[in-house]
């Protein structure tokens, strides 16, 4: 044997071993695509033995190659081109089962090279090398998913940060709004008060000054009470005084209170109140606040000559209050945020409309506390808005008397001293260290016919008690030297002929439940919150008259 | 050596045929319409390649490299900048999660795309010259432009010229710039230009 033929034989043997040991599929064909070689890997993965395929045309063996137009690659290879078939664009060349099914691929994923085989410048066949890349592709997908998850985490963190910044900005805007809103009425109050002090106003202007001061102070008090409500709601301290109430009279009272504002803008109020909708269980004051807030809003955002419709109806097991207006409407973008705290549609509206953007948030929270729901609908800007409140009929026991009692809804706005009980012949002792409050109490009670004695301190009050023998005591709690608690304790220690059983009401800015309890335990019969509401003061004094203290 | 305007136009036209084929092949493969912008052709001496290419491909370069041999021999490369390579694979494979790096699968796709383009272009030259060229297996490299240029010019004293063909892949409203660079010996380039002139003369008859 010559050296060269020995070498050729050796090469052939080595090649044979390499092909059989290869971790890839190797197919060799002649220039007519008849299979010449089919390695062990191919046998193992296709289940076709070399002896069964050698001599057969590759395209006959796998008709799928032509169906998937992959046969072209062999045509090009026979023209001398090397072809690369990537897994991402082709998946696989020859269908083979996956070694492990855990990656979710039905077929083995393959990377393929098809090359021409040439000899002496002539192409004599093709070589196909198939690599199983299933494992690798699955790993890459996993890695890609991890990268994706990480970038998603990053973007969600960014989102949270943006949200926090937004909340902070809203708070800043809110503080700016609140300062503005509180200062506005204050300017009017200060301005007119200053002119009153100068004493140069004509009687009609004096009246106007007082009216303006009253109106602005009232609106400021409303702002403060809104703020307090929100803070109570946030801290979960708002408690409902739930009783059986008549929804219709509550809605009527709220309508009455906004009627002047609506009339001033020539807004038509249309009411459709179905009497079968009441009574329900709820807190009369809060329910009225809900309706009042919605109506105030409707009036605020409805242009002159517009229309507001209020509907109360029974829908299954719910009572529905629907307030619709023909006002400026709400844009689609803002609609989801209508009930958010401190949110207003935009700064310019804030400026033209004023307000803190708390009203609807309070409505939402109060309705929630009642176990109901509130929704809003608007066709868009300029197309009006409709608010629907749904309140459940729960635990309603029909008792005509209860309903009547609870439906005596307090209505500060429309209360006028003229409609209040007469206090004629009553002698009231008022104790407060603040001159303004003393004066106010005197004016209000005098107006209703009472005689009023004023004291600046507990000591003065004790003297006045002996001297004037008043019928009723109204005392502030927080006073220097000696407070209201001490005063009442001393009075209650006196015999009845020296005023020991005098009916008494406490006046305080501390409105917490525990304060109220302490007030009642110490010997007062009533608790009046500050700032003093004229109507409430008169009503309390009237009801105290003749109700001697019983320990 | 400078191409005359006519030569340059004729070469562009010829390459455009190859590019149209490549676009059609890629469209069929991916299911998206892929178009390669009409090529712009220029000839540079190999030492001028660096400044000419550095302008367009700063930073790392992805190249698909095939050596061809026969009566006309040389190096053929598809050059993309790294970000362009990532973008191109994402566009071609419907990358649901646009990636920031080239994994093995992405490199394989690039290799296949480069292979299709190089085969079409060189095949077209082979037909024109009526010569049979053989190709090496395509390889993908990620390296700096300097490393790339060093690898294709060192030790090849007769490689003096490079045909630089500028184009852009248009896929799904996106565009990815790329260069086809064919480095040739003086002889091979002379022969090519001679055939281009002949083809052009025949076309204008």
Coordinates of N, CA and C in Angstrom, one line a residue, chain A residues 164-355:
Chain A
X164 N -45.6 59.4 44.1 CA -45.3 60.1 45.3 C -45.1 61.6 45.1
X165 N -44.3 61.8 44.0 CA -44.0 63.2 43.7 C -45.3 64.0 43.3
X166 N -46.2 63.2 42.6 CA -47.5 63.8 42.2 C -48.3 64.2 43.4
X167 N -48.4 63.2 44.4 CA -49.1 63.4 45.6 C -48.6 64.6 46.3
X168 N -47.3 64.7 46.4 CA -46.6 65.8 47.0 C -47.0 67.2 46.4
X169 N -47.0 67.1 45.0 CA -47.3 68.3 44.3 C -48.8 68.7 44.5
X170 N -49.6 67.7 44.6 CA -51.1 68.0 44.8 C -51.2 68.7 46.2
X171 N -50.4 68.2 47.2 CA -50.5 68.8 48.5 C -50.1 70.2 48.5
X172 N -49.0 70.5 47.7 CA -48.5 71.8 47.6 C -49.6 72.7 47.0
X173 N -50.1 72.2 45.9 CA -51.2 73.0 45.2 C -52.3 73.2 46.2
X174 N -52.6 72.2 46.9 CA -53.8 72.3 47.9 C -53.5 73.4 48.9
X175 N -52.2 73.4 49.4 CA -51.9 74.4 50.4 C -52.0 75.8 49.8
X176 N -51.6 75.9 48.6 CA -51.7 77.2 47.9 C -53.1 77.6 47.8
X177 N -53.9 76.6 47.4 CA -55.4 76.9 47.2 C -56.0 77.3 48.5
X178 N -55.6 76.5 49.6 CA -56.3 76.8 50.9 C -55.9 78.2 51.4
X179 N -54.7 78.6 51.2 CA -54.3 79.9 51.7 C -55.1 80.9 50.9
X180 N -55.2 80.7 49.6 CA -55.9 81.6 48.8 C -57.4 81.7 49.2
X181 N -58.0 80.5 49.4 CA -59.4 80.5 49.7 C -59.7 81.0 51.1
X182 N -58.8 80.8 52.0 CA -59.0 81.4 53.4 C -58.8 82.9 53.4
X183 N -57.9 83.3 52.6 CA -57.6 84.8 52.6 C -58.7 85.6 51.9
X184 N -59.3 85.0 50.9 CA -60.3 85.8 50.1 C -61.4 86.3 51.0
X185 N -62.1 85.5 51.8 CA -63.2 86.0 52.7 C -62.6 86.9 53.7
X186 N -61.4 86.6 54.2 CA -60.7 87.4 55.2 C -60.5 88.8 54.8
X187 N -60.1 89.0 53.5 CA -59.9 90.3 53.0 C -61.2 91.1 53.1
X188 N -62.3 90.5 52.7 CA -63.6 91.2 52.7 C -63.9 91.6 54.2
X189 N -63.7 90.6 55.1 CA -64.1 90.8 56.5 C -63.3 92.0 57.1
X190 N -61.9 91.9 56.8 CA -61.0 92.9 57.4 C -61.4 94.3 56.8
X191 N -61.6 94.3 55.5 CA -61.9 95.6 54.8 C -63.1 96.3 55.4
X192 N -64.2 95.5 55.4 CA -65.4 96.1 55.9 C -65.4 96.4 57.4
X193 N -64.7 95.5 58.2 CA -64.6 95.8 59.6 C -63.9 97.1 59.8
X194 N -62.8 97.3 59.1 CA -62.0 98.5 59.2 C -62.9 99.7 58.9
X195 N -63.7 99.7 57.9 CA -64.6 100.8 57.6 C -65.6 101.0 58.7
X196 N -66.1 99.9 59.2 CA -67.1 100.0 60.3 C -66.4 100.7 61.5
X197 N -65.2 100.4 61.8 CA -64.5 101.0 63.0 C -64.3 102.5 62.8
X198 N -64.1 102.9 61.5 CA -63.9 104.3 61.2 C -65.3 105.1 61.5
X199 N -66.4 104.3 61.5 CA -67.7 104.9 61.8 C -68.2 105.9 60.8
X200 N -67.7 105.9 59.6 CA -68.2 106.9 58.6 C -69.1 106.4 57.6
X201 N -69.6 105.2 57.8 CA -70.5 104.5 56.8 C -71.9 105.0 57.0
X202 N -72.6 105.1 55.9 CA -74.0 105.5 55.9 C -74.8 104.2 56.4
X203 N -76.0 104.4 57.0 CA -76.7 103.2 57.5 C -76.8 102.1 56.5
X204 N -77.1 102.4 55.3 CA -77.3 101.4 54.3 C -75.9 100.6 54.0
X205 N -74.8 101.4 54.1 CA -73.5 100.7 53.9 C -73.2 99.9 55.1
X206 N -73.6 100.4 56.3 CA -73.3 99.6 57.5 C -74.0 98.2 57.3
X207 N -75.2 98.3 56.9 CA -76.0 97.0 56.7 C -75.2 96.1 55.7
X208 N -74.7 96.8 54.6 CA -74.0 96.0 53.6 C -72.7 95.4 54.2
X209 N -72.1 96.2 55.0 CA -70.8 95.8 55.6 C -71.1 94.5 56.5
X210 N -72.1 94.6 57.3 CA -72.4 93.5 58.2 C -72.8 92.3 57.4
X211 N -73.6 92.5 56.4 CA -74.0 91.4 55.6 C -72.8 90.7 54.9
X212 N -71.9 91.5 54.4 CA -70.7 91.0 53.7 C -69.8 90.2 54.7
X213 N -69.6 90.8 55.8 CA -68.8 90.2 56.9 C -69.4 88.9 57.3
X214 N -70.7 88.9 57.5 CA -71.4 87.7 57.9 C -71.2 86.6 56.8
X215 N -71.5 87.0 55.6 CA -71.4 86.0 54.5 C -70.1 85.4 54.3
X216 N -69.0 86.3 54.4 CA -67.7 85.8 54.3 C -67.2 84.9 55.4
X217 N -67.6 85.3 56.6 CA -67.2 84.5 57.8 C -67.9 83.2 57.7
X218 N -69.1 83.2 57.2 CA -69.9 81.9 57.1 C -69.1 81.0 56.1
X219 N -68.7 81.6 55.0 CA -68.1 80.8 54.0 C -66.7 80.3 54.5
X220 N -66.1 81.1 55.3 CA -64.8 80.6 55.8 C -65.0 79.5 56.8
X221 N -66.1 79.6 57.6 CA -66.4 78.6 58.6 C -66.7 77.3 57.8
X222 N -67.3 77.4 56.7 CA -67.6 76.2 55.9 C -66.3 75.5 55.4
X223 N -65.4 76.4 55.0 CA -64.1 75.9 54.5 C -63.4 75.1 55.6
X224 N -63.4 75.7 56.8 CA -62.8 75.1 58.0 C -63.5 73.8 58.3
X225 N -64.8 73.8 58.2 CA -65.5 72.6 58.7 C -65.3 71.5 57.6
X226 N -65.2 71.8 56.4 CA -64.8 70.9 55.3 C -63.5 70.2 55.7
X227 N -62.5 71.1 56.0 CA -61.2 70.6 56.3 C -61.2 69.7 57.5
X228 N -62.0 70.1 58.5 CA -62.1 69.2 59.7 C -62.7 67.9 59.4
X229 N -63.7 67.9 58.5 CA -64.4 66.7 58.1 C -63.4 65.8 57.4
X230 N -62.6 66.4 56.5 CA -61.6 65.6 55.8 C -60.6 64.9 56.8
X231 N -60.2 65.8 57.7 CA -59.2 65.2 58.6 C -59.8 64.1 59.5
X232 N -61.0 64.3 59.9 CA -61.7 63.3 60.7 C -61.9 62.0 59.8
X233 N -62.2 62.2 58.6 CA -62.4 61.0 57.7 C -61.1 60.3 57.5
X234 N -60.0 61.1 57.3 CA -58.7 60.4 57.1 C -58.3 59.7 58.3
X235 N -58.5 60.2 59.5 CA -58.1 59.6 60.7 C -59.1 58.6 61.2
X236 N -60.2 58.4 60.4 CA -61.2 57.4 60.8 C -62.0 57.8 62.0
X237 N -62.0 59.1 62.4 CA -62.7 59.5 63.6 C -64.1 60.0 63.4
X238 N -64.5 60.0 62.1 CA -65.8 60.5 61.8 C -66.9 59.4 62.2
X239 N -67.8 59.8 63.1 CA -68.8 58.8 63.5 C -70.2 59.3 63.0
X240 N -70.9 58.4 62.5 CA -72.3 58.7 62.1 C -73.3 58.5 63.2
X241 N -74.2 59.5 63.3 CA -75.2 59.4 64.3 C -76.4 58.8 63.5
X242 N -76.4 57.5 63.4 CA -77.4 56.8 62.5 C -78.8 56.7 63.2
X243 N -79.7 57.2 62.5 CA -81.1 57.0 62.9 C -82.0 56.8 61.7
X244 N -83.3 56.7 62.0 CA -84.2 56.6 60.8 C -84.4 58.0 60.3
X245 N -84.2 58.2 59.1 CA -84.4 59.6 58.6 C -85.2 59.6 57.3
X246 N -85.9 60.7 57.0 CA -86.7 60.8 55.8 C -85.9 61.5 54.8
X247 N -85.5 60.8 53.7 CA -84.7 61.3 52.7 C -85.2 62.5 52.0
X248 N -86.6 62.4 51.8 CA -87.2 63.5 51.0 C -87.0 64.8 51.7
X249 N -87.3 64.8 53.1 CA -87.2 66.1 53.8 C -85.7 66.6 53.8
X250 N -84.8 65.6 53.9 CA -83.4 66.0 53.9 C -83.0 66.7 52.6
X251 N -83.5 66.1 51.5 CA -83.2 66.6 50.2 C -83.8 68.0 50.0
X252 N -85.1 68.1 50.5 CA -85.8 69.4 50.4 C -85.1 70.5 51.2
X253 N -84.6 70.1 52.3 CA -83.9 71.1 53.1 C -82.6 71.6 52.4
X254 N -81.9 70.6 51.8 CA -80.7 71.0 51.1 C -81.0 71.9 49.9
X255 N -82.1 71.5 49.2 CA -82.5 72.3 48.0 C -82.9 73.8 48.5
X256 N -83.6 73.9 49.6 CA -84.0 75.2 50.1 C -82.7 76.0 50.4
X257 N -81.7 75.4 50.9 CA -80.5 76.2 51.3 C -79.7 76.6 50.1
X258 N -79.8 75.9 48.9 CA -79.1 76.5 47.8 C -80.0 77.3 46.8
X259 N -81.3 77.3 47.1 CA -82.2 78.0 46.2 C -81.8 79.4 46.0
X260 N -81.4 80.2 47.0 CA -81.1 81.6 46.7 C -79.9 81.7 45.7
X261 N -78.9 80.8 45.9 CA -77.7 80.9 45.0 C -78.1 80.5 43.6
X262 N -79.0 79.5 43.5 CA -79.5 79.1 42.1 C -80.3 80.2 41.5
X263 N -81.2 80.8 42.3 CA -82.0 81.9 41.7 C -81.1 83.1 41.3
X264 N -80.1 83.4 42.0 CA -79.2 84.5 41.7 C -78.6 84.3 40.3
X265 N -78.4 83.0 39.9 CA -77.9 82.7 38.6 C -78.9 82.3 37.6
X266 N -80.2 82.5 37.9 CA -81.3 82.1 37.1 C -81.3 80.6 36.7
X267 N -80.8 79.8 37.6 CA -80.8 78.4 37.3 C -82.1 77.7 37.7
X268 N -82.7 77.0 36.8 CA -84.0 76.3 37.0 C -83.7 75.1 37.8
X269 N -84.5 74.9 39.0 CA -84.3 73.7 39.8 C -85.6 72.8 39.5
X270 N -85.3 71.6 39.1 CA -86.4 70.7 38.8 C -86.3 69.6 39.8
X271 N -87.4 69.3 40.5 CA -87.4 68.2 41.5 C -88.3 67.1 41.1
X272 N -87.9 65.9 41.3 CA -88.7 64.7 41.1 C -88.5 63.8 42.3
X273 N -89.3 64.0 43.4 CA -89.0 63.3 44.6 C -90.1 62.3 44.9
X274 N -89.7 61.0 44.8 CA -90.6 59.9 45.0 C -90.7 59.6 46.5
X275 N -91.9 59.8 47.1 CA -92.0 59.6 48.6 C -91.7 58.2 49.0
X276 N -91.8 57.2 48.2 CA -91.5 55.9 48.6 C -90.0 55.6 48.9
X277 N -89.2 56.6 48.5 CA -87.8 56.4 48.7 C -87.3 56.6 50.1
X278 N -88.1 57.2 51.0 CA -87.7 57.3 52.4 C -88.6 56.5 53.2
X279 N -88.4 56.2 54.5 CA -87.2 56.6 55.2 C -86.0 55.6 55.1
X280 N -84.9 56.0 55.4 CA -83.7 55.1 55.4 C -82.9 55.3 56.7
X281 N -81.9 54.5 56.9 CA -81.1 54.6 58.1 C -79.9 55.5 57.7
X282 N -79.6 56.5 58.5 CA -78.5 57.3 58.2 C -78.3 58.5 59.2
X283 N -77.3 59.3 58.9 CA -77.0 60.4 59.8 C -77.6 61.6 59.0
X284 N -78.7 62.2 59.6 CA -79.4 63.2 58.9 C -78.5 64.4 58.5
X285 N -77.6 64.9 59.4 CA -76.8 66.0 59.1 C -75.8 65.7 58.0
X286 N -75.3 64.4 58.0 CA -74.3 64.1 57.0 C -74.9 63.9 55.6
X287 N -76.1 63.3 55.7 CA -76.9 63.1 54.4 C -77.2 64.4 53.8
X288 N -77.6 65.4 54.6 CA -77.9 66.7 54.1 C -76.6 67.3 53.5
X289 N -75.5 67.1 54.2 CA -74.2 67.6 53.7 C -73.8 67.0 52.4
X290 N -74.1 65.7 52.2 CA -73.9 65.1 50.9 C -74.6 65.8 49.8
X291 N -75.9 65.9 50.0 CA -76.8 66.5 49.0 C -76.4 68.0 48.8
X292 N -76.2 68.7 49.9 CA -75.8 70.1 49.8 C -74.5 70.2 49.0
X293 N -73.5 69.4 49.2 CA -72.3 69.5 48.5 C -72.5 69.3 47.0
X294 N -73.3 68.3 46.6 CA -73.6 68.0 45.2 C -74.3 69.2 44.6
X295 N -75.3 69.7 45.3 CA -76.1 70.9 44.8 C -75.2 72.1 44.6
X296 N -74.4 72.4 45.6 CA -73.5 73.5 45.6 C -72.6 73.5 44.4
X297 N -72.0 72.3 44.2 CA -71.2 72.0 43.0 C -71.9 72.3 41.7
X298 N -73.1 71.7 41.7 CA -74.0 71.9 40.5 C -74.2 73.3 40.2
X299 N -74.5 74.1 41.2 CA -74.8 75.5 41.0 C -73.5 76.2 40.6
X300 N -72.4 75.8 41.2 CA -71.1 76.5 40.9 C -70.7 76.3 39.5
X301 N -71.0 75.1 38.9 CA -70.5 74.8 37.6 C -71.6 74.9 36.5
X302 N -72.7 75.4 36.9 CA -73.8 75.5 35.8 C -73.9 77.0 35.5
X303 N -73.8 77.3 34.2 CA -73.8 78.7 33.8 C -75.2 79.4 34.0
X304 N -75.3 80.7 33.9 CA -76.5 81.4 34.1 C -77.6 80.8 33.2
X305 N -78.8 80.7 33.7 CA -79.9 80.2 32.8 C -79.9 78.7 32.6
X306 N -79.0 78.0 33.3 CA -79.0 76.5 33.2 C -80.0 75.8 34.0
X307 N -79.9 74.5 34.1 CA -80.9 73.7 34.7 C -80.2 72.7 35.6
X308 N -80.8 72.5 36.8 CA -80.4 71.4 37.7 C -81.6 70.5 38.0
X309 N -81.4 69.2 37.9 CA -82.5 68.3 38.2 C -82.1 67.4 39.4
X310 N -83.0 67.4 40.4 CA -82.8 66.5 41.5 C -83.9 65.4 41.5
X311 N -83.4 64.2 41.6 CA -84.4 63.1 41.5 C -84.1 62.2 42.8
X312 N -85.2 61.8 43.5 CA -85.0 60.8 44.5 C -86.0 59.7 44.1
X313 N -85.4 58.5 44.1 CA -86.3 57.4 43.6 C -85.9 56.1 44.3
X314 N -86.8 55.2 44.3 CA -86.5 53.9 44.9 C -86.1 52.9 43.8
X315 N -84.9 52.3 43.9 CA -84.5 51.3 42.9 C -84.1 50.0 43.7
X316 N -85.0 49.1 43.5 CA -84.8 47.8 44.3 C -84.7 48.1 45.8
X317 N -83.5 47.6 46.3 CA -83.4 47.8 47.8 C -82.6 49.0 48.1
X318 N -82.5 49.9 47.1 CA -81.8 51.2 47.3 C -82.6 52.4 47.1
X319 N -82.2 53.5 47.8 CA -82.8 54.8 47.5 C -81.7 55.5 46.7
X320 N -82.2 56.1 45.6 CA -81.2 56.8 44.7 C -81.5 58.3 44.7
X321 N -80.4 59.0 44.9 CA -80.5 60.5 44.7 C -79.7 60.8 43.5
X322 N -80.3 61.4 42.5 CA -79.6 61.8 41.3 C -79.6 63.3 41.1
X323 N -78.4 63.8 41.0 CA -78.3 65.3 40.7 C -77.7 65.5 39.4
X324 N -78.4 66.0 38.4 CA -77.8 66.3 37.1 C -77.9 67.8 36.8
X325 N -76.9 68.3 36.1 CA -76.9 69.7 35.7 C -76.5 69.8 34.3
X326 N -76.8 71.0 33.8 CA -76.4 71.3 32.4 C -75.2 72.2 32.3
X327 N -74.3 71.9 33.2 CA -73.1 72.7 33.4 C -71.9 72.4 32.5
X328 N -70.7 72.7 33.0 CA -69.5 72.7 32.2 C -69.1 71.2 31.9
X329 N -69.6 70.3 32.7 CA -69.3 68.9 32.4 C -67.9 68.5 32.9
X330 N -67.5 67.3 32.7 CA -66.2 66.8 33.2 C -65.5 66.1 32.0
X331 N -64.3 66.4 31.8 CA -63.6 65.7 30.7 C -63.3 64.3 31.0
X332 N -63.2 63.5 30.0 CA -63.0 62.0 30.1 C -61.7 61.8 31.0
X333 N -60.7 62.6 30.8 CA -59.4 62.4 31.5 C -59.6 62.7 33.0
X334 N -60.4 63.6 33.3 CA -60.6 64.0 34.7 C -61.6 63.1 35.5
X335 N -62.5 62.5 34.7 CA -63.6 61.7 35.3 C -63.1 60.7 36.4
X336 N -62.1 60.0 36.2 CA -61.7 59.0 37.2 C -61.2 59.6 38.5
X337 N -60.9 60.9 38.5 CA -60.2 61.6 39.6 C -61.2 62.5 40.4
X338 N -62.5 62.5 39.9 CA -63.4 63.5 40.4 C -63.5 63.4 42.0
X339 N -63.5 62.2 42.5 CA -63.7 62.0 44.0 C -62.3 62.0 44.7
X340 N -61.2 62.3 44.1 CA -60.0 62.3 44.8 C -59.9 63.6 45.6
X341 N -59.2 63.5 46.7 CA -59.0 64.6 47.6 C -58.1 65.6 46.9
X342 N -58.3 66.9 47.1 CA -57.4 68.0 46.7 C -57.3 68.1 45.1
X343 N -58.3 67.4 44.4 CA -58.2 67.4 43.0 C -59.2 68.3 42.4
X344 N -58.8 69.2 41.5 CA -59.7 70.0 40.8 C -59.3 69.9 39.3
X345 N -60.3 70.0 38.5 CA -60.1 69.7 37.0 C -58.9 70.5 36.5
X346 N -58.8 71.7 36.8 CA -57.5 72.4 36.4 C -57.4 73.7 37.1
X347 N -56.2 74.2 37.1 CA -55.9 75.4 37.9 C -56.7 76.6 37.5
X348 N -57.0 76.7 36.2 CA -57.8 77.9 35.8 C -59.2 77.8 36.3
X349 N -59.8 76.6 36.3 CA -61.1 76.4 36.8 C -61.1 76.7 38.3
X350 N -60.0 76.3 39.0 CA -59.9 76.5 40.4 C -60.0 78.0 40.6
X351 N -59.3 78.8 39.8 CA -59.2 80.2 40.0 C -60.6 80.8 39.8
X352 N -61.3 80.4 38.7 CA -62.6 81.0 38.4 C -63.6 80.5 39.4
X353 N -63.5 79.3 39.9 CA -64.6 78.8 40.7 C -64.3 78.8 42.2
X354 N -63.1 78.8 42.6 CA -62.8 78.8 44.0 C -63.1 77.4 44.6
X355 N -62.9 77.3 45.9 CA -63.2 76.1 46.5 C -61.9 75.3 46.7

